[in-house]
Tab-separated table of C-alpha atoms and ligand atoms in Angstrom:
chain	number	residue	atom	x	y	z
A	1412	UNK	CA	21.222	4.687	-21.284
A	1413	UNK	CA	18.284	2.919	-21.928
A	1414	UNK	CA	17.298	1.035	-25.301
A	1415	UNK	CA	15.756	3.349	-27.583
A	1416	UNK	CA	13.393	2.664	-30.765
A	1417	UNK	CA	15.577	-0.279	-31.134
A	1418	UNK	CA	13.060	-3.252	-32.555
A	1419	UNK	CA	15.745	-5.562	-33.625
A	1420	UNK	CA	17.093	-5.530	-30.172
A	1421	UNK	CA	13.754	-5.873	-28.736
A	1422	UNK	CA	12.166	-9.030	-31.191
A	1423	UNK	CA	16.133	-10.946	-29.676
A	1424	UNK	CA	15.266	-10.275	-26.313
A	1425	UNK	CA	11.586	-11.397	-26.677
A	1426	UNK	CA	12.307	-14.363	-28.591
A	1427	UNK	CA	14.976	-15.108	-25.878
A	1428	UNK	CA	12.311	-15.115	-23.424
A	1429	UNK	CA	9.437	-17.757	-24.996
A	1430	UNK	CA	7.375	-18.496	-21.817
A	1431	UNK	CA	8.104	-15.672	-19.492
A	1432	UNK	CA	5.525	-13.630	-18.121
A	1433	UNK	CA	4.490	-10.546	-19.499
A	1434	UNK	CA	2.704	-7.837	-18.125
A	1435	UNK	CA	1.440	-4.491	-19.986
A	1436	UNK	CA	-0.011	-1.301	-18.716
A	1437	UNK	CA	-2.199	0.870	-20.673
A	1438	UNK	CA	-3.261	4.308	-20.353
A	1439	UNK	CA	-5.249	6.707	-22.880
A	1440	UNK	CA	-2.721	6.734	-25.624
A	1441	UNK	CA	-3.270	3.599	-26.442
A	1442	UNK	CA	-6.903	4.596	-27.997
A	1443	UNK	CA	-5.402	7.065	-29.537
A	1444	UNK	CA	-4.983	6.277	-32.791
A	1445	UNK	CA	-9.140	4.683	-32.101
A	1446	UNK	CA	-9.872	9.024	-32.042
A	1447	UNK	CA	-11.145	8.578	-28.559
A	1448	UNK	CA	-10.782	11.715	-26.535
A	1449	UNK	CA	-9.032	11.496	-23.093
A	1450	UNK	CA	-10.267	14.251	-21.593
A	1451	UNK	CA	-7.129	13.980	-18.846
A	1452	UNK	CA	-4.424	16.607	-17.874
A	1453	UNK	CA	-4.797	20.155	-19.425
A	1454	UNK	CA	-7.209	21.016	-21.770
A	1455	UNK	CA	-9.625	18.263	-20.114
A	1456	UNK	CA	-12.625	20.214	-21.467
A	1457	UNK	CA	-15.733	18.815	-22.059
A	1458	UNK	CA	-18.081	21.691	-23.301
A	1459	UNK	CA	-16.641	23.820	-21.329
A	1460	UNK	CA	-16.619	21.728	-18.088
A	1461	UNK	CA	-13.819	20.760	-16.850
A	1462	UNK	CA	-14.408	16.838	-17.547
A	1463	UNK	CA	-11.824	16.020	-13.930
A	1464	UNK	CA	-14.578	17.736	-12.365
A	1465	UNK	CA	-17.718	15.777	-13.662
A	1466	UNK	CA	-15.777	12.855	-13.016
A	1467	UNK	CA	-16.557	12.873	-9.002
A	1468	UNK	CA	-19.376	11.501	-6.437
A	1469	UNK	CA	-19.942	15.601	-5.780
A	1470	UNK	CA	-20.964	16.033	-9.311
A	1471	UNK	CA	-23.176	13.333	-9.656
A	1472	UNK	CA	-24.533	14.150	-6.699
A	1473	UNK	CA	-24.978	18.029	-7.303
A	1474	UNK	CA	-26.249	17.605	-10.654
A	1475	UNK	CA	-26.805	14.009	-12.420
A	1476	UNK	CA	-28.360	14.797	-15.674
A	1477	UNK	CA	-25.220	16.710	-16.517
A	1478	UNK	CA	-22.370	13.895	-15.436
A	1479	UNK	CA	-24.645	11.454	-17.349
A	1480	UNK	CA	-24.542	13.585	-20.396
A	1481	UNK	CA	-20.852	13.630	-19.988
A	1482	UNK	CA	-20.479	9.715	-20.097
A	1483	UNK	CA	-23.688	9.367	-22.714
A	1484	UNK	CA	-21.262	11.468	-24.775
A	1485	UNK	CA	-18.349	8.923	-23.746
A	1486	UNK	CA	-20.201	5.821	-24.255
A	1487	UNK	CA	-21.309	6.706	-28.085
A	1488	UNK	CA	-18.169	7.633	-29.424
A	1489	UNK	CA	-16.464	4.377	-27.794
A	1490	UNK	CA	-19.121	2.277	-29.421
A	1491	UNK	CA	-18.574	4.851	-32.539
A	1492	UNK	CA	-14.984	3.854	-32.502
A	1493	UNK	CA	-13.137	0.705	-33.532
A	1494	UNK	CA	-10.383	-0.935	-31.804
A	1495	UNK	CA	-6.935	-0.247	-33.806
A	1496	UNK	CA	-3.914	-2.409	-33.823
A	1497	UNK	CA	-2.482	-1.940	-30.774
A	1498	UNK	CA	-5.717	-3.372	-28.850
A	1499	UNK	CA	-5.631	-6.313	-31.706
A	1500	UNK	CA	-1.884	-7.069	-30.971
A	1501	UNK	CA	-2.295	-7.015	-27.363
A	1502	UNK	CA	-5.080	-9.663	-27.860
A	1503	UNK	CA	-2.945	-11.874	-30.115
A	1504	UNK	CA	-0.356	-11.818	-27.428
A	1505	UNK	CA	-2.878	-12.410	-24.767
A	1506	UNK	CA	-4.001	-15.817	-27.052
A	1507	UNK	CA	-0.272	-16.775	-28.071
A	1508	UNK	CA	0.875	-16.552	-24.358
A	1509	UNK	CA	-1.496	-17.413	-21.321
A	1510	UNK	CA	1.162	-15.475	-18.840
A	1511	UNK	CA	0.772	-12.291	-20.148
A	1512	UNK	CA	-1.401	-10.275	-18.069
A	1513	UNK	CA	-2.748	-6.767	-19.480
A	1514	UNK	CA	-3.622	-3.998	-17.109
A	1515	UNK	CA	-5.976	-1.109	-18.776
A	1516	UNK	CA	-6.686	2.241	-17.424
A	1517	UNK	CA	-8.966	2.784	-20.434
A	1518	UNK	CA	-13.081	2.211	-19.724
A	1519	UNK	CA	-13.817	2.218	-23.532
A	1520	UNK	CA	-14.316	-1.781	-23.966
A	1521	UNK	CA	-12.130	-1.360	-26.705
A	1522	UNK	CA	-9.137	-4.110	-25.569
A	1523	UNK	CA	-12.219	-6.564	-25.236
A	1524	UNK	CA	-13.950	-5.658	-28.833
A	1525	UNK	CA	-10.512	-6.723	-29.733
A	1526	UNK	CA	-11.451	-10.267	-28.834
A	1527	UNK	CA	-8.687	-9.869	-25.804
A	1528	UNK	CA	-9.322	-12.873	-23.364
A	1529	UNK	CA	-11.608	-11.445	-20.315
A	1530	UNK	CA	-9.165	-13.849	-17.720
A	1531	UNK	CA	-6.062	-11.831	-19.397
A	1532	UNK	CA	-7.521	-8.345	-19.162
A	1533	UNK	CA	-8.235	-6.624	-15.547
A	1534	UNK	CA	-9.598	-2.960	-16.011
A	1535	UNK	CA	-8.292	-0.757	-13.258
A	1536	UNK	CA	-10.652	2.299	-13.361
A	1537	UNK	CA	-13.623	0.098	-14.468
A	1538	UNK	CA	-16.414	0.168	-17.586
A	1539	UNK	CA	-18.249	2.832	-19.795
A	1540	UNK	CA	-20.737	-0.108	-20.528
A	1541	UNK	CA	-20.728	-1.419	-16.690
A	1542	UNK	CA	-23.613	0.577	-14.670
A	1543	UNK	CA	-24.056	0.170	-10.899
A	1544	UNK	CA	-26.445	1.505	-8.404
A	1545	UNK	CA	-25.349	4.737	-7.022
A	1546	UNK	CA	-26.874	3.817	-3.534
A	1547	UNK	CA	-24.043	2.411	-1.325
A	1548	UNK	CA	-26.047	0.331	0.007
A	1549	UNK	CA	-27.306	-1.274	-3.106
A	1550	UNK	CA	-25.179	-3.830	-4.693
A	1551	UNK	CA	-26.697	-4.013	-8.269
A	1552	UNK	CA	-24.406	-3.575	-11.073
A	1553	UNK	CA	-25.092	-4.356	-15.065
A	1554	UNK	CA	-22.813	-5.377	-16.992
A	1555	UNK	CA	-22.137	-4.500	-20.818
A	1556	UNK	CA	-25.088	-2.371	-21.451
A	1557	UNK	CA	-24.395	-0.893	-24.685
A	1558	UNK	CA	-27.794	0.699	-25.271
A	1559	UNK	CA	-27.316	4.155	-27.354
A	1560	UNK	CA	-29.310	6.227	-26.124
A	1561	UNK	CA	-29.218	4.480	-22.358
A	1562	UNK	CA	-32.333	6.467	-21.982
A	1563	UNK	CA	-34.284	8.827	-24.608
A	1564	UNK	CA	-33.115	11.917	-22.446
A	1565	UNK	CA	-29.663	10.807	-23.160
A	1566	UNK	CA	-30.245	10.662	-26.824
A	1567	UNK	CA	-27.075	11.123	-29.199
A	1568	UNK	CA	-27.829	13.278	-31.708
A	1569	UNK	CA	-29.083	17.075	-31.741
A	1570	UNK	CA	-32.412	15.621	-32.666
A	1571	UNK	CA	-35.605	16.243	-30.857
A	1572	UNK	CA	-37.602	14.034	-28.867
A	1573	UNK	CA	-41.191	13.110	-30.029
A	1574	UNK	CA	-42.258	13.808	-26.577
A	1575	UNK	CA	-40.872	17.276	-26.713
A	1576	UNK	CA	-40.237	18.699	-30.092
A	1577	UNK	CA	-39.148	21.880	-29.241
A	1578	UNK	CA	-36.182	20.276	-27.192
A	1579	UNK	CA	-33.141	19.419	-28.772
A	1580	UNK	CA	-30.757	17.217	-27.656
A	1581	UNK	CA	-26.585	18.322	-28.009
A	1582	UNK	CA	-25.100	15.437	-26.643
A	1583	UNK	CA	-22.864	15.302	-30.184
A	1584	UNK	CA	-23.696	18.348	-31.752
A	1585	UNK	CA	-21.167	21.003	-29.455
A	1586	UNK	CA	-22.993	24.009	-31.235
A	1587	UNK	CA	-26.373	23.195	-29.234
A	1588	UNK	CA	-26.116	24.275	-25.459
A	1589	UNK	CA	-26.540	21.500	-23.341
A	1590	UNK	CA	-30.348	20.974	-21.362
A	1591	UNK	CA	-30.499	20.508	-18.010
A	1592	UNK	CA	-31.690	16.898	-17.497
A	1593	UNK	CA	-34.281	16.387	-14.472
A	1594	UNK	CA	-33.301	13.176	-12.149
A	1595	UNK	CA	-37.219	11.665	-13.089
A	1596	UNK	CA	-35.497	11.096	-16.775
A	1597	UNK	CA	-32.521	9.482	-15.655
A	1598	UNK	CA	-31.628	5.548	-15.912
A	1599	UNK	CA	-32.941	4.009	-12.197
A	1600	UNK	CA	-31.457	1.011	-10.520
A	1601	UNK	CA	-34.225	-1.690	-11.082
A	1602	UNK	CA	-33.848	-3.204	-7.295
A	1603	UNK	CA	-34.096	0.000	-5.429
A	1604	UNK	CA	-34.803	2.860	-7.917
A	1605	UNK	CA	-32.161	4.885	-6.894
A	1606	UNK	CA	-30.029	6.369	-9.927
A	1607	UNK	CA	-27.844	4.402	-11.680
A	1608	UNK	CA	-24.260	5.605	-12.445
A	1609	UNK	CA	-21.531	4.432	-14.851
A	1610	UNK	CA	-19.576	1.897	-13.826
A	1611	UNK	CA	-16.034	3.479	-13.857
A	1612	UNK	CA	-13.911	4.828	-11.125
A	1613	UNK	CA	-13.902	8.072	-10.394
A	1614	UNK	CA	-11.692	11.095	-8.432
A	1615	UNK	CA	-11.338	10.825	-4.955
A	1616	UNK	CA	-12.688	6.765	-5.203
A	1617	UNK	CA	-10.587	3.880	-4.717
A	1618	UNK	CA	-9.888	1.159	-7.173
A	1619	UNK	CA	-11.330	-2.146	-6.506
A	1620	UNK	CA	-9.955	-3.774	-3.428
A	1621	UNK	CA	-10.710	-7.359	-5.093
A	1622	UNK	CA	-9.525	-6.389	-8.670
A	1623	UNK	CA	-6.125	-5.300	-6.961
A	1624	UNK	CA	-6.020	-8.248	-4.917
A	1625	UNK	CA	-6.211	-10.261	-8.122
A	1626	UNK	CA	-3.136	-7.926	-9.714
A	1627	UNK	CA	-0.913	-9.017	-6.762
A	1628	UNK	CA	-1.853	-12.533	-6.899
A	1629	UNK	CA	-0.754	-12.739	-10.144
A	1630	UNK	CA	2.572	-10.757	-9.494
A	1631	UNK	CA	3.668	-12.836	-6.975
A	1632	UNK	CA	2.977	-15.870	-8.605
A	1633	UNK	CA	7.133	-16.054	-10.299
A	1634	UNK	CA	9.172	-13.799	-12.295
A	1635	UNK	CA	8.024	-11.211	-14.790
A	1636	UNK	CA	10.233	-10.895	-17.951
A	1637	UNK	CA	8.768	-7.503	-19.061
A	1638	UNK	CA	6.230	-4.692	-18.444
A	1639	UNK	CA	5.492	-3.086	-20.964
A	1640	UNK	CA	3.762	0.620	-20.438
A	1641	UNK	CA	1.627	1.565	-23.157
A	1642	UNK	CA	0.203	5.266	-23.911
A	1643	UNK	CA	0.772	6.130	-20.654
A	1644	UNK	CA	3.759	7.958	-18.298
A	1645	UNK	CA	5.748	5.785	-16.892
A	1646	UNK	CA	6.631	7.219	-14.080
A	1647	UNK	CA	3.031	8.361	-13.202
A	1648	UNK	CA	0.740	6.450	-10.984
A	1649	UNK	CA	-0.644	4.024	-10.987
A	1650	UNK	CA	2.035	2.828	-13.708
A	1651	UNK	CA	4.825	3.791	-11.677
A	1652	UNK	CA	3.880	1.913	-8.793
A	1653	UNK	CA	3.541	-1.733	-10.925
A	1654	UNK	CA	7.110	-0.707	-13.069
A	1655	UNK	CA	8.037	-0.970	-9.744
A	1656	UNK	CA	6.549	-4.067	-8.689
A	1657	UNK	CA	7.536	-5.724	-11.960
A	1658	UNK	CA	11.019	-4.542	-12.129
A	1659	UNK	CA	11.093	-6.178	-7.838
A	1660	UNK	CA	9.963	-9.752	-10.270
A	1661	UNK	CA	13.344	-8.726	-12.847
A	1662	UNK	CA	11.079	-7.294	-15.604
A	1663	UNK	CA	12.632	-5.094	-18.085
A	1664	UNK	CA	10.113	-2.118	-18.700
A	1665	UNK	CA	9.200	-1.461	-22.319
A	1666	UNK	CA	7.884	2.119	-22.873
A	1667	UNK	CA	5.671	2.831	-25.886
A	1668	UNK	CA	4.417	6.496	-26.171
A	1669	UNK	CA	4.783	9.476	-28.027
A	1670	UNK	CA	6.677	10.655	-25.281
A	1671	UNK	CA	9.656	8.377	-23.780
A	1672	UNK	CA	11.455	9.978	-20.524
A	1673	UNK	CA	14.537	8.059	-20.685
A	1674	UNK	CA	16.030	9.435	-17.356
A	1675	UNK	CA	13.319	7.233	-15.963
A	1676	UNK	CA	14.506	3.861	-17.366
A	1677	UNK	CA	17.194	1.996	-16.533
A	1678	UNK	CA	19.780	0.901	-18.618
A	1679	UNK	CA	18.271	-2.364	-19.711
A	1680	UNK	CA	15.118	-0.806	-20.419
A	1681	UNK	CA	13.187	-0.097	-23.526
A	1682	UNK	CA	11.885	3.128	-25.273
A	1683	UNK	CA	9.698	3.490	-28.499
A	1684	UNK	CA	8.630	6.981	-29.374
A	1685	UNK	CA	5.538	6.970	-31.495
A	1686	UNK	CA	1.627	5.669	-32.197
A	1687	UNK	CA	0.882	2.344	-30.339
A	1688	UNK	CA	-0.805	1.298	-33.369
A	1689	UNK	CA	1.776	1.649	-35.350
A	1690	UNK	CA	4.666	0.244	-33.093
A	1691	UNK	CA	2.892	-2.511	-30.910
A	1692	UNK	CA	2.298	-4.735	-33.816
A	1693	UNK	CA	5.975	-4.260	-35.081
A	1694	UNK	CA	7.026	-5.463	-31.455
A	1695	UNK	CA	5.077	-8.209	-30.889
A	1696	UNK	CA	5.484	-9.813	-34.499
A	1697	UNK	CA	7.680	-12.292	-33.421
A	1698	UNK	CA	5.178	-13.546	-31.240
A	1699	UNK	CA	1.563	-12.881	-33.042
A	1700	UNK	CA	3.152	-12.729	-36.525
A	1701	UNK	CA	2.794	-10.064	-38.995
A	1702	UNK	CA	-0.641	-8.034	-39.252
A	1703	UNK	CA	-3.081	-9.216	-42.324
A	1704	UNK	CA	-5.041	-6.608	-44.169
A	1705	UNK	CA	-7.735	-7.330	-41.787
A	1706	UNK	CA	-6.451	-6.227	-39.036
A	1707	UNK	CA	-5.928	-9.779	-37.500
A	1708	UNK	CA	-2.443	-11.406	-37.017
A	1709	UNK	CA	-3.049	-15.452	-36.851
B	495	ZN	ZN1	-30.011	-0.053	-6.302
């Protein structure tokens, strides 16, 4: 049976361990307690669309004004948001120990508001605040655009434009229909003017081939102590597949969600059932210390 909600047992084997490496995978849960929406799995609705389905090439292609709504929408409640104290305690670890390497399925920016070293942090499915060039053949990409609105069509708030009064714009407001959006109002790539498009990876694409080469790199540079697997299934890919590779390295796997399946750890293993934010720091004290009222640990 694995280890369950056991933190005494956890801080001995950590502190056992002082300059192992440590590697952490993160999925939506741990912005959870930030109020981000994940928009993932059932109930993926985003006014009534199913948000899986705006996340593809097809969509953009078929109809970009409304995909760019979607991650307008995205991109101002992630800047609306705050990172919470699992992203801070995953930073302090990332600044106490250099060989801990954090994996992030999340494109909020929230790990890196947290101050967590860039050279620490590799994010798998890419940036709400990276925008590339949706021409393949274009290789412009910006990086951390936080502009809010991105463009006035994309404007936040059900306000109305001063070029169009009449028009109002629902991006927050989920009791005005949305507008349709014409291409010509759209953010444009400023080497080749075709449309730009968020910088994140959607269905059907494949992950970076250099960011992955980088993962492996650093797995097969020695043993891995622990993985942990924050707000996210472990036994769901893409988790599953580096569990495995870091269990191949002799790393213990350290689940922390509100939902632990313990018939997929092994005896050795760790399970803590509950809010990241509220268990991460616990964890990790013996490392990063305990949390000050400000949120920060050193
Ligand atoms: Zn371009």
């Amino acid at each position: 049976m694995p280890i369950i909600n056991d933190i005494p047992a956890f801080h001995a084997f950590l502190t056992t361990n002082p300059n192992s490496r440590i590697l952490a995978l993160c999925g939506a849960g741990l912005s959870a307690a930030s109020g981000l929406p994940t928009f993932r799995g059932a109930g993926g609705l985003w006014r009534n669309h199913d948000a899986t389905r705006l996340a593809t090439p097809e969509a953009f292609r078929a109809d970009p004004g409304l995909v760019w709504l979607f991650y307008a929408y995205r991109r101002h409640m992630a800047l609306e948001a705050k990172p919470n104290p699992a992203h801070h305690a995953l930073a302090a670890l990332a600044r106490q120990r250099r060989k801990f390497l954090c994996l992030t399925q999340n494109v909020d920016n929230l790990s890196q508001r947290a101050g967590h070293p860039p050279s620490q942090l590799r994010t798998l499915h890419g940036n709400l605040f990276t925008l590339k060039c949706f021409n393949r053949r274009c290789s412009h990409v910006e990086h951390n655009n936080t502009a809010d609105p991105l463009v006035p069509s994309l404007a936040p708030a059900s306000v109305t434009t001063p070029a169009d009064a009449t028009r109002p714009l629902p991006l927050v407001d989920a009791d005005v229909p949305l507008v349709h959006i014409p291409a010509s109002e759209l953010p444009r790539c400023p080497q080749c003017a075709s449309l730009l498009r968020p910088g994140v990876v959607w269905f059907g694409e494949q992950l970076d081939g250099a960011l992955l080469g980088e993962i492996y790199e650093w797995l097969d540079e020695g043993p891995i102590s622990v993985i942990f697997v924050v707000g996210t299934g472990a036994q769901v890919w893409p988790a599953a597949g580096y569990v495995q590779e870091a269990a191949a390295r002799g790393a213990r796997v350290c689940v922390v969600n509100t939902e632990v399946a313990e018939e997929t750890l092994g005896p050795e293993d760790f399970g803590f059932v509950g809010d990241a934010a509220v268990l991460l720091p616990r964890l990790l004290e013996p490392v990063i210390g305990s949390t000050k009222d400000d949120g920060t640990f050193e």
